[in-house]
Amino acid sequence: MDSAAQSSPARQPTVKEVAKLAGVSPMTVSRTLAGGKNVRPEVQDRVLEAVHALGYYRNENARSIRPGQASGLIGVAITNLGNPYYGNFALGVEEVAAQYGRRIVLGNTGEDPGRERQLIADLIGRQVEGLIVVPTGDQATHLQPESLRGTPLVLASRSVTGVAADAVVLDDVGGAYRGTRTLLDAGHRRIGYLGNVTSVFTGRRRYEGYLRALEEAGIEVDPDLVRRGQQDVETASVAMRELMDLADPPTAVFSANNRNTIGALKEIGARLNSADGEVGALPAIVSFDDFELAEMMPVPVTVVDHDARELGREAARLLFDRLLGEAEPGRIREIEMPTQVRVVRA
Amino acid sequence: MDSAAQSSPARQPTVKEVAKLAGVSPMTVSRTLAGGKNVRPEVQDRVLEAVHALGYYRNENARSIRPGQASGLIGVAITNLGNPYYGNFALGVEEVAAQYGRRIVLGNTGEDPGRERQLIADLIGRQVEGLIVVPTGDQATHLQPESLRGTPLVLASRSVTGVAADAVVLDDVGGAYRGTRTLLDAGHRRIGYLGNVTSVFTGRRRYEGYLRALEEAGIEVDPDLVRRGQQDVETASVAMRELMDLADPPTAVFSANNRNTIGALKEIGARLNSADGEVGALPAIVSFDDFELAEMMPVPVTVVDHDARELGREAARLLFDRLLGEAEPGRIREIEMPTQVRVVRA
């Protein structure tokens, strides 16, 4: 398609050349690329054909990283596209990639390290220019520069020990600590924990924040109150049921991610809907990750909120900095994004 | 990477050849491709490198559609990746594409026809083998075979007048009709409507189902009760506020999609949380699209449910049928997926 541009990478097409080829004014080219307002569909088609034929990119930065054989693709591996958190994350990545004239090839790993390995090898085989990966676990081999054949990598949301790559993560420890603190400040002493296994970066760090808050308050962790490893709503509901069925159940629960939160709340709802007026005290919930309709819940809810879309944007920015040669070679950047504790329903 | 395979498309690599190149047994190749259980990471890497070097695909069907220059990519254009409905839809597409050794290039249009035009032209320029599009509107020019340069197209969730492409949509009319019927059967006569504009396929059809149920019950539509065009939670909340502030407000509301449902429920929640004991009667909600925590709402909720992931799978199946030459040329297939009306909270 853009063989003309590829054969002479030093020579970049101008908007004037695009306009000439399409038989329109440069203004019409600009309007079309800005969304097509006030430009007839047929004319837009002609302009876009010319854009592709010449390999024209609007963004000046994009030009400077446009090598002869670039695929124009960024590989993105996420763990669960059905989780709105990751949908918004992908939106953020796509938004920044589009500014550089790049598209995203998206794959879902389903929290399966085997599928992650396959996906990444496959994306490398397709010659993506860069990779943004939400890693499923602690395996590092397939994320080493040799396995990636030098393709720049950014880890997002989770980091991996032994992988020297740029990373953007959340302030997991601080967010979990402050979330748990709100429960302690409200007088709770038996605080349950629902979350991921500690082999997952975020699972480990959020548990650490929970522990730190308890220790600071002089409370020893009761292992009966800690349930880890639930990755979907169904298993989270079961874990919550176990907590609520304890002889001495928790008066509050810290949930380390939105899948666990939804599962816990569904279990509370099931008890409310089935009970004959003898529900008893229901636990307050603190949720790492915001969720829709939190203000409608029958129990107090506090969320540890953060911006998934901005996390995606930031991951993409780190990657394009590398691709543009604007990041210092050999110097790894780790960005920690802030979280906000917000009382949704007291 | 797979230039060997590309230069002789008739000659497909075998699992034995992959095994030989990787220096492992054919069983190890199979195990690696099935997820890598019981195969050491370094060995998996070797196998996957050999797979890419030879251009090997496990699926027999995939081989037969593997032309010399295929990009191995399927373009997917959706309207809002932040909506879990579309996240699950994309998961279904990805799942089937992976079975054929293909990956998806995903773009978000944000319900903007201009961005859709650009995205599709861009995907065509990247030589995707097929396109799956959730169209934003009624524009057809950029979806014609000439604009697509013959790339097979499947429309999903929404169809477009004047575009002769395979399509998989929901039973919008029937679902909306049956959802509205549950409200009529419960004795409601003033039933509000929240939904998309009628220039959007699903907006038009779901409104039709609502109308049909009212007409059948001998009820004339009150234009005051109909609010259309809200595409996000915020604007939907405003529309719901207007309905509830009417001198003669609706006793129930049919919401035509989950963004409108969440917005409507947030407005109900805001009134409950702010009121000083004088909330009055709250409307029952019927929601086209299921949503999480529906059973926890303070008003009766019925959902018109459907399987977004299966819709994605079906769209991909239609596309691969075309690519495999198993679909009759010139014969357009339109599949309507069923919906289930489910009372979540009476």
XYZ file of C-alpha atoms in Angstrom:
692
model
C 0.000 0.000 0.000
C 2.521 2.585 1.144
C 5.426 1.107 -0.751
C 6.359 4.522 -2.120
C 6.942 5.888 1.341
C 8.647 2.725 2.518
C 11.183 2.656 -0.263
C 12.455 6.117 0.754
C 12.038 6.426 4.500
C 13.952 9.687 4.666
C 11.457 11.371 2.364
C 8.144 11.999 4.165
C 5.005 12.925 2.237
C 3.470 16.322 2.912
C -0.151 17.303 3.289
C 0.150 19.143 -0.032
C 1.120 15.946 -1.828
C -1.818 14.120 -0.287
C -4.118 16.935 -1.392
C -2.723 16.846 -4.910
C -3.134 13.091 -5.281
C -6.713 13.265 -3.952
C -7.528 16.293 -6.107
C -8.616 18.410 -3.153
C -7.326 21.375 -1.132
C -4.903 20.882 1.785
C -7.705 22.215 4.044
C -9.943 19.345 2.934
C -7.199 16.871 3.831
C -6.901 18.412 7.303
C -10.660 18.386 7.801
C -10.911 14.762 6.740
C -8.144 13.694 9.103
C -9.777 15.645 11.920
C -12.955 13.581 11.612
C -14.481 14.549 8.292
C -16.851 17.341 9.331
C -18.210 19.221 6.319
C -16.456 16.901 3.893
C -18.585 14.714 1.618
C -18.148 10.943 2.166
C -16.862 10.326 -1.387
C -14.273 13.062 -0.953
C -13.229 11.646 2.411
C -12.703 8.269 0.764
C -10.459 9.825 -1.877
C -8.432 11.655 0.753
C -7.997 8.551 2.909
C -6.932 6.529 -0.112
C -4.288 9.129 -0.893
C -3.191 9.132 2.742
C -2.635 5.392 2.603
C -1.059 5.394 -0.823
C 1.546 7.903 0.330
C 1.917 6.596 3.875
C 1.164 9.992 5.299
C 0.919 10.486 9.084
C -0.339 13.709 10.562
C 1.701 13.542 13.736
C 5.230 14.912 13.404
C 6.539 12.529 16.038
C 5.116 9.561 14.203
C 7.166 10.439 11.155
C 10.438 10.343 12.969
C 9.874 6.753 14.142
C 8.581 5.500 10.862
C 11.227 3.065 9.665
C 11.046 1.351 6.317
C 9.555 -1.918 7.510
C 7.556 -0.889 10.565
C 4.339 -2.865 10.964
C 2.526 0.121 12.462
C 1.196 -2.171 15.153
C 1.519 -2.191 18.930
C 0.852 -5.517 20.641
C -1.290 -5.396 23.771
C -1.751 -8.394 26.072
C -4.329 -8.065 28.807
C -5.681 -10.559 31.299
C -9.448 -10.074 31.122
C -11.171 -7.972 28.498
C -14.550 -8.739 30.084
C -13.498 -6.633 33.078
C -14.398 -2.982 32.374
C -11.153 -1.975 34.082
C -9.169 -3.524 31.221
C -11.557 -2.246 28.579
C -10.811 1.282 29.734
C -7.117 0.497 29.963
C -7.138 -0.649 26.320
C -9.006 2.523 25.337
C -6.210 4.625 26.849
C -3.511 2.675 24.996
C -5.420 2.935 21.720
C -5.900 6.678 22.140
C -2.176 7.430 22.430
C -1.213 4.861 19.778
C -3.598 6.542 17.322
C -1.817 9.861 17.892
C 1.298 8.176 16.501
C -0.561 6.572 13.599
C -0.373 3.143 15.211
C -3.070 0.530 15.846
C -3.243 -2.046 18.602
C -3.299 -5.815 18.159
C -5.104 -7.006 21.224
C -4.964 -10.393 22.892
C -6.565 -11.744 26.036
C -4.603 -14.130 28.253
C -7.353 -15.071 30.695
C -4.774 -15.043 33.536
C -3.169 -18.118 31.909
C 0.665 -17.928 31.732
C 0.681 -20.483 28.890
C -1.617 -18.341 26.780
C 0.492 -15.291 27.604
C 3.648 -16.999 26.328
C 1.937 -18.024 23.119
C 0.355 -14.635 22.577
C 3.608 -12.746 23.015
C 5.556 -15.089 20.751
C 2.804 -14.681 18.201
C 2.842 -10.872 18.421
C 6.621 -10.828 18.034
C 6.213 -13.043 14.989
C 3.865 -10.427 13.568
C 6.599 -7.834 14.063
C 4.747 -5.466 16.347
C 6.830 -2.354 16.995
C 6.281 -2.501 20.732
C 4.494 -4.485 23.405
C 2.327 -3.449 26.330
C 1.681 -6.381 28.629
C -0.367 -6.876 31.778
C 1.540 -9.970 32.947
C -0.341 -12.879 34.483
C 2.350 -14.106 36.819
C 5.949 -14.129 37.869
C 7.436 -15.919 34.875
C 10.140 -13.851 33.265
C 11.789 -15.933 30.527
C 9.426 -15.018 27.704
C 9.685 -11.322 28.635
C 13.464 -11.126 28.269
C 14.935 -9.072 25.394
C 16.166 -12.264 23.629
C 12.660 -13.768 23.570
C 11.227 -10.443 22.448
C 13.900 -10.085 19.754
C 14.592 -6.595 21.037
C 11.005 -5.372 20.775
C 10.461 -2.627 23.374
C 8.234 -3.760 26.242
C 6.173 -1.863 28.797
C 4.613 -3.728 31.708
C 1.317 -2.312 32.888
C -0.598 -2.637 36.127
C 1.808 -5.367 37.246
C 5.576 -5.683 37.226
C 7.613 -8.913 37.014
C 10.714 -9.645 39.079
C 13.743 -10.109 36.858
C 12.337 -8.269 33.857
C 14.146 -5.019 33.121
C 11.330 -3.179 31.355
C 9.571 0.154 31.755
C 6.506 -0.272 33.915
C 3.507 1.716 35.005
C 1.707 0.361 38.031
C -0.719 1.624 40.646
C 0.134 2.673 44.158
C -1.199 -0.711 45.304
C 0.374 -0.774 48.731
C -0.596 2.776 49.614
C -4.121 2.423 48.254
C -4.774 -0.825 50.120
C -3.233 0.616 53.271
C -5.386 3.741 53.200
C -8.510 1.767 52.286
C -8.001 -0.595 55.228
C -7.286 2.381 57.462
C -10.769 3.818 56.835
C -12.211 0.597 58.284
C -9.920 0.693 61.319
C -10.781 4.356 61.887
C -14.479 3.411 61.837
C -13.803 1.004 64.706
C -13.617 -2.316 62.833
C -11.261 -4.909 64.305
C -12.217 -8.065 62.399
C -11.548 -7.137 58.784
C -11.736 -9.824 56.105
C -9.559 -9.895 52.973
C -10.613 -11.020 49.484
C -8.051 -10.838 46.721
C -5.693 -12.414 44.277
C -2.874 -14.841 45.073
C 0.404 -13.270 46.173
C 2.209 -14.659 43.114
C 0.393 -11.915 41.201
C 2.141 -8.560 41.624
C -0.996 -6.620 42.561
C -2.238 -9.442 44.798
C 1.040 -9.350 46.733
C 1.168 -5.555 47.035
C -2.453 -5.009 48.001
C -2.213 -7.712 50.656
C 0.892 -5.949 51.937
C -1.047 -2.680 52.297
C -3.808 -4.482 54.207
C -1.266 -6.135 56.514
C 0.570 -2.891 57.146
C -2.588 -1.111 58.270
C -3.545 -3.962 60.607
C -0.059 -4.207 62.099
C 0.090 -0.482 62.672
C -3.178 -0.780 64.608
C -1.717 -3.621 66.672
C -4.060 -6.232 65.188
C -2.769 -9.690 64.413
C -4.020 -11.137 61.121
C -6.537 -13.934 61.549
C -5.826 -16.416 58.696
C -9.511 -17.442 58.778
C -10.400 -13.976 57.490
C -8.079 -14.078 54.488
C -9.291 -15.618 51.191
C -7.066 -15.353 48.157
C -7.058 -16.693 44.618
C -10.570 -15.744 43.489
C -10.345 -14.386 39.937
C -14.009 -14.212 39.014
C -17.308 -13.167 40.534
C -18.518 -16.720 41.234
C -15.503 -17.869 43.250
C -15.460 -14.521 45.067
C -19.081 -15.078 46.168
C -18.136 -18.476 47.569
C -15.199 -16.975 49.477
C -17.468 -14.249 50.899
C -20.002 -16.898 51.957
C -17.261 -18.713 53.861
C -16.276 -15.498 55.625
C -19.861 -14.671 56.574
C -20.471 -18.223 57.790
C -17.598 -18.108 60.261
C -18.557 -18.438 63.926
C -16.975 -15.022 64.412
C -17.487 -13.351 61.019
C -15.737 -10.145 59.918
C -17.591 -6.844 60.440
C -15.904 -5.418 57.360
C -14.146 -6.748 54.262
C -11.307 -5.291 52.226
C -11.685 -6.478 48.631
C -8.549 -6.166 46.527
C -10.184 -5.865 43.096
C -13.543 -5.322 41.454
C -14.201 -8.997 40.593
C -13.944 -9.839 44.295
C -16.051 -6.814 45.222
C -18.912 -7.754 42.922
C -18.815 -11.358 44.165
C -18.872 -10.257 47.803
C -21.792 -7.892 47.220
C -23.748 -10.537 45.332
C -23.423 -12.821 48.340
C -24.731 -10.027 50.580
C -27.605 -9.498 48.142
C -28.438 -13.212 48.088
C -28.720 -13.205 51.888
C -30.894 -10.097 51.887
C -33.218 -11.483 49.219
C -33.556 -14.943 50.771
C -33.614 -14.125 54.476
C -36.765 -14.053 56.594
C -35.878 -10.914 58.507
C -32.895 -12.442 60.296
C -29.993 -11.189 58.217
C -27.976 -9.803 61.102
C -25.193 -7.279 60.731
C -23.790 -7.004 57.204
C -20.127 -6.217 56.658
C -18.939 -2.870 55.336
C -16.945 -3.110 52.100
C -13.818 -1.352 50.955
C -13.113 -2.079 47.281
C -9.811 -1.567 45.478
C -11.243 -0.551 42.051
C -14.341 1.557 41.682
C -17.499 -0.106 40.325
C -20.797 1.048 38.873
C -23.797 1.540 41.173
C -21.605 1.464 44.293
C -23.837 4.150 45.830
C -26.845 1.801 45.586
C -25.462 -0.909 47.853
C -27.186 -1.877 51.125
C -23.900 -1.704 53.061
C -21.323 1.049 53.553
C -18.968 1.166 50.569
C -15.621 2.893 50.168
C -13.586 2.581 46.980
C -9.892 2.898 46.279
C -10.281 4.576 42.927
C -7.840 5.125 40.073
C -7.917 5.957 36.400
C -7.611 2.833 34.238
C -7.711 4.834 31.029
C -4.912 7.116 32.187
C -2.882 4.051 33.161
C -3.283 2.853 29.564
C -2.285 6.251 28.200
C 0.775 6.374 30.444
C 1.884 2.879 29.393
C 1.620 3.933 25.753
C 3.537 7.148 26.428
C 6.387 5.170 28.004
C 6.465 2.905 24.964
C 6.486 5.707 22.395
C 9.201 7.525 24.342
C 11.323 4.396 23.812
C 10.380 4.090 20.161
C 11.240 7.749 19.605
C 14.596 7.333 21.325
C 13.575 9.915 23.909
C 14.055 7.556 26.837
C 17.562 7.019 28.144
C 18.834 3.625 26.920
C 19.387 1.170 29.748
C 17.563 3.295 32.299
C 14.333 1.608 33.374
C 11.431 3.831 34.328
C 8.831 2.722 36.843
C 5.844 4.975 37.278
C 3.436 4.561 40.141
C 0.006 6.048 39.503
C -1.925 7.508 42.429
C -5.091 6.094 43.965
C -7.895 8.010 45.665
C -9.845 6.685 48.627
C -13.474 7.767 48.271
C -16.346 7.080 50.647
C -19.247 6.237 48.343
C -21.830 5.387 50.990
C -21.091 5.893 54.672
C 9.492 -14.344 9.518
C 7.446 -16.915 7.677
C 8.834 -16.088 4.276
C 9.536 -19.775 3.600
C 5.892 -20.626 3.909
C 4.796 -17.536 2.022
C 6.925 -18.211 -0.996
C 5.239 -21.605 -1.500
C 1.675 -21.307 -0.298
C 0.711 -24.738 -1.596
C 3.280 -26.408 0.641
C 2.168 -26.329 4.288
C 4.572 -27.135 7.127
C 3.803 -30.173 9.251
C 4.050 -30.637 12.991
C 6.977 -32.986 12.343
C 8.930 -30.279 10.583
C 8.273 -27.874 13.462
C 9.447 -30.541 15.918
C 12.603 -31.174 13.897
C 13.514 -27.488 13.674
C 12.951 -27.043 17.398
C 14.813 -30.234 18.241
C 11.889 -31.735 20.172
C 9.290 -34.462 19.724
C 6.016 -33.801 17.845
C 4.239 -34.423 21.190
C 6.163 -31.523 22.740
C 5.042 -29.282 19.879
C 1.415 -30.270 20.452
C 1.702 -29.728 24.194
C 3.262 -26.309 23.709
C 0.538 -25.225 21.302
C -2.112 -26.483 23.710
C -0.908 -24.128 26.436
C 2.493 -25.430 27.457
C 1.613 -27.718 30.354
C 4.570 -29.899 31.379
C 6.865 -28.192 28.881
C 9.794 -26.176 30.199
C 9.664 -22.447 29.343
C 12.922 -22.543 27.334
C 11.618 -25.473 25.289
C 8.335 -23.682 24.687
C 10.268 -20.696 23.392
C 12.159 -22.899 20.940
C 8.955 -24.513 19.725
C 7.182 -21.193 19.255
C 10.157 -19.809 17.355
C 10.034 -22.789 15.029
C 6.276 -22.351 14.635
C 6.785 -18.775 13.511
C 9.784 -19.514 11.336
C 7.789 -22.106 9.394
C 4.440 -20.321 9.502
C 2.773 -23.340 11.015
C -0.885 -23.193 12.093
C -2.457 -25.997 14.082
C -5.953 -25.589 12.707
C -6.525 -27.454 9.437
C -9.057 -24.863 8.318
C -6.612 -22.081 8.919
C -4.187 -23.649 6.454
C -6.622 -23.667 3.613
C -7.192 -19.896 3.875
C -3.582 -19.026 4.271
C -2.679 -17.199 1.069
C 0.832 -16.052 0.341
C 0.420 -12.488 1.515
C -2.190 -12.799 4.276
C -1.616 -10.404 7.137
C -3.066 -12.833 9.662
C -5.082 -9.975 11.095
C -8.794 -9.381 11.500
C -9.876 -5.764 11.946
C -12.469 -5.098 14.625
C -14.219 -1.733 15.023
C -16.368 -1.271 18.076
C -18.162 1.735 19.458
C -17.265 1.745 23.160
C -14.640 -0.515 24.666
C -15.356 0.922 28.114
C -18.760 -0.779 28.010
C -18.382 -4.356 29.341
C -20.841 -5.486 26.667
C -18.292 -4.700 23.968
C -15.396 -6.052 25.989
C -17.132 -9.407 26.065
C -18.025 -9.099 22.400
C -14.341 -8.562 21.537
C -13.412 -11.582 23.669
C -15.726 -13.773 21.594
C -14.258 -12.511 18.319
C -10.719 -13.039 19.586
C -11.517 -16.560 20.741
C -12.669 -17.750 17.308
C -9.977 -15.788 15.454
C -7.314 -17.515 17.563
C -8.674 -20.904 16.483
C -7.769 -19.903 12.935
C -4.356 -18.548 13.910
C -5.501 -14.964 13.480
C -5.204 -11.948 15.777
C -7.488 -8.949 16.074
C -6.566 -5.327 15.445
C -9.000 -3.427 17.574
C -10.193 0.127 17.214
C -12.719 2.173 19.133
C -14.980 4.600 17.257
C -16.643 6.285 20.232
C -19.942 6.355 18.255
C -18.318 8.882 15.905
C -18.972 8.173 12.192
C -15.899 10.198 11.224
C -13.641 8.079 13.384
C -15.284 4.946 12.010
C -14.499 5.986 8.430
C -10.896 6.702 9.326
C -10.473 3.506 11.307
C -11.820 1.299 8.542
C -9.747 2.966 5.839
C -6.743 2.533 8.089
C -7.465 -1.163 8.721
C -7.901 -1.776 4.998
C -4.572 -0.033 4.445
C -3.050 -2.513 6.886
C -4.415 -5.339 4.753
C -6.560 -7.033 7.360
C -8.037 -10.250 5.960
C -11.515 -9.424 7.176
C -13.460 -6.821 9.107
C -15.965 -7.074 11.920
C -17.674 -3.753 12.509
C -20.225 -2.484 15.004
C -21.351 0.461 12.870
C -22.079 3.803 14.498
C -24.749 5.016 12.131
C -26.512 4.738 8.838
C -23.686 5.795 6.555
C -22.979 3.161 3.962
C -20.419 4.530 1.525
C -17.317 3.527 3.413
C -18.725 0.009 3.953
C -19.196 -0.750 0.247
C -16.999 -3.409 -1.397
C -15.131 -0.741 -3.424
C -14.152 1.191 -0.290
C -13.193 -2.043 1.415
C -11.177 -3.179 -1.617
C -13.035 -6.473 -1.482
C -12.170 -7.236 2.156
C -14.936 -9.428 3.613
C -17.090 -7.574 6.143
C -19.376 -8.749 8.920
C -21.609 -6.245 10.680
C -22.252 -7.001 14.311
C -24.934 -5.916 16.729
C -26.164 -3.375 14.158
C -26.897 -3.576 10.450
C -26.721 -0.726 7.916
C -29.274 -0.082 5.192
C -27.701 -0.389 1.762
C -24.741 -2.486 2.852
C -24.846 -6.030 1.485
C -22.775 -7.742 4.185
C -23.221 -10.692 6.496
C -24.608 -9.532 9.803
C -25.293 -10.905 13.252
C -27.676 -8.861 15.348
C -29.850 -9.350 18.387
C -33.576 -9.916 18.400
C -33.959 -6.254 19.342
C -37.614 -5.840 18.443
C -38.731 -9.048 20.137
C -36.621 -8.442 23.226
C -37.870 -4.884 23.684
C -41.434 -5.983 23.020
C -41.314 -8.762 25.605
C -39.525 -6.552 28.133
C -42.161 -3.844 27.804
C -44.883 -6.486 28.018
C -43.716 -7.526 31.502
C -44.396 -3.952 32.634
C -47.842 -3.860 31.007
C -48.675 -7.243 32.550
C -47.742 -5.815 35.971
C -50.348 -3.100 35.448
C -48.140 -0.169 34.377
C -49.698 2.290 31.951
C -47.241 5.200 32.002
C -43.993 3.611 30.823
C -41.022 5.826 30.055
C -38.428 5.101 27.367
C -34.682 5.778 27.538
C -32.564 4.801 24.575
C -30.491 5.640 21.577
C -31.520 7.770 18.594
C -33.485 5.974 15.881
C -30.740 6.578 13.322
C -28.855 3.842 15.174
C -30.075 0.393 14.129
C -30.574 -0.933 17.653
C -32.104 2.367 18.806
C -34.675 2.147 16.012
C -35.508 -1.530 16.578
C -35.747 -1.436 20.351
C -38.009 1.609 20.177
C -40.139 -0.333 17.696
C -40.506 -3.205 20.180
C -41.536 -0.767 22.914
C -44.090 0.892 20.607
C -45.509 -2.427 19.472
C -46.170 -3.571 23.043
C -47.862 -0.273 23.939
C -50.008 -0.267 20.807
C -51.086 -3.837 21.375
C -52.229 -2.795 24.857
C -54.172 0.122 23.369
C -51.893 2.747 24.909
C -50.963 5.841 22.962
C -47.330 6.876 23.306
C -46.832 10.021 25.357
C -43.896 11.900 23.743
C -43.069 13.410 27.152
C -42.102 9.932 28.345
C -39.654 9.241 25.513
C -36.014 10.374 25.832
C -33.561 9.333 23.138
C -29.951 10.050 22.247
C -28.256 9.442 25.599
C -25.048 7.504 24.951
C -23.413 7.670 28.351
C -24.338 7.347 31.995
C -24.285 11.082 32.709
C -26.710 12.124 29.988
C -28.938 9.152 30.839
C -29.155 10.352 34.451
C -30.270 13.779 33.240
C -32.934 12.216 31.006
C -34.188 10.102 33.913
C -34.325 13.197 36.124
C -36.521 14.913 33.534
C -38.856 11.923 33.440
C -39.136 11.745 37.216
C -39.723 15.503 37.461
C -42.745 15.395 35.155
C -46.054 16.442 36.720
C -47.309 12.964 35.826
C -44.125 10.850 35.959
C -43.834 7.294 34.601
C -44.397 4.396 37.030
C -41.940 2.282 35.053
C -39.136 2.849 32.560
C -37.940 0.714 29.664
C -34.227 1.354 29.161
C -32.887 0.276 25.787
C -29.251 -0.342 26.770
C -27.034 -0.697 29.809
C -25.584 2.841 29.690
C -29.120 4.241 29.991
C -29.972 1.705 32.702
C -27.014 2.644 34.889
C -27.754 6.348 34.432
C -31.430 5.875 35.339
C -30.564 3.870 38.457
C -27.960 6.410 39.562
C -30.655 9.093 39.441
C -32.923 6.896 41.583
C -30.029 6.371 43.990
C -29.315 10.100 44.178
C -32.939 10.747 45.166
C -32.904 7.996 47.775
C -29.652 9.235 49.299
C -30.650 12.895 49.351
C -34.332 12.691 50.237
C -35.709 13.390 53.709
C -38.150 10.520 53.734
C -40.337 11.887 50.939
C -39.096 9.918 47.936
C -42.493 8.766 46.753
C -43.040 5.871 44.374
C -39.943 4.879 42.402
C -40.262 3.526 38.863
C -39.682 -0.128 38.023
C -36.922 -0.680 35.452
C -36.705 -3.011 32.493
C -33.208 -2.986 31.016
C -32.210 -4.220 27.581
C -28.721 -5.572 28.482
C -27.996 -7.275 31.763
C -25.817 -5.448 34.284
C -23.867 -6.381 37.387
C -25.526 -6.079 40.806
C -29.010 -5.783 39.260
C -30.379 -7.864 42.150
C -29.209 -5.218 44.634
C -31.331 -2.376 43.265
C -33.999 -0.659 45.401
C -36.600 -0.950 42.609
C -37.980 -3.922 40.647
C -35.596 -4.834 37.832
C -36.142 -7.039 34.792
C -33.427 -7.524 32.181
C -33.559 -8.449 28.516
C -30.447 -10.580 28.560
C -28.266 -11.918 25.749
C -24.795 -13.322 25.270
C -22.375 -10.638 24.061
C -19.483 -13.085 23.879
C -21.503 -15.519 21.761
C -22.473 -12.629 19.465
C -18.749 -11.992 18.977
C -18.082 -15.666 18.310
C -20.915 -15.816 15.789
C -19.675 -12.717 13.956
C -16.233 -14.301 13.682
C -17.724 -17.597 12.477
C -19.594 -15.783 9.692
C -16.364 -14.069 8.680
C -14.246 -17.230 8.627
C -16.955 -19.051 6.650
C -16.476 -16.363 3.995
C -12.702 -16.524 4.156
C -12.817 -20.316 3.816
C -15.148 -20.081 0.838
C -17.770 -22.043 2.732
C -20.394 -19.317 2.439
C -22.340 -19.042 -0.794
C -20.980 -16.093 -2.810
C -23.521 -13.313 -3.230
C -25.875 -14.737 -0.613
C -25.996 -12.487 2.452
C -26.609 -14.135 5.797
C -28.349 -12.296 8.607
C -28.417 -14.035 11.954
C -30.642 -12.839 14.767
C -29.482 -13.953 18.202
C -32.087 -14.662 20.861
C -32.745 -12.587 23.978
C -34.052 -13.811 27.322
C -36.341 -11.774 29.542
C -35.371 -12.384 33.156
C -36.995 -10.952 36.271
C -34.047 -10.114 38.521
C -35.959 -8.495 41.369
C -39.755 -8.492 41.421
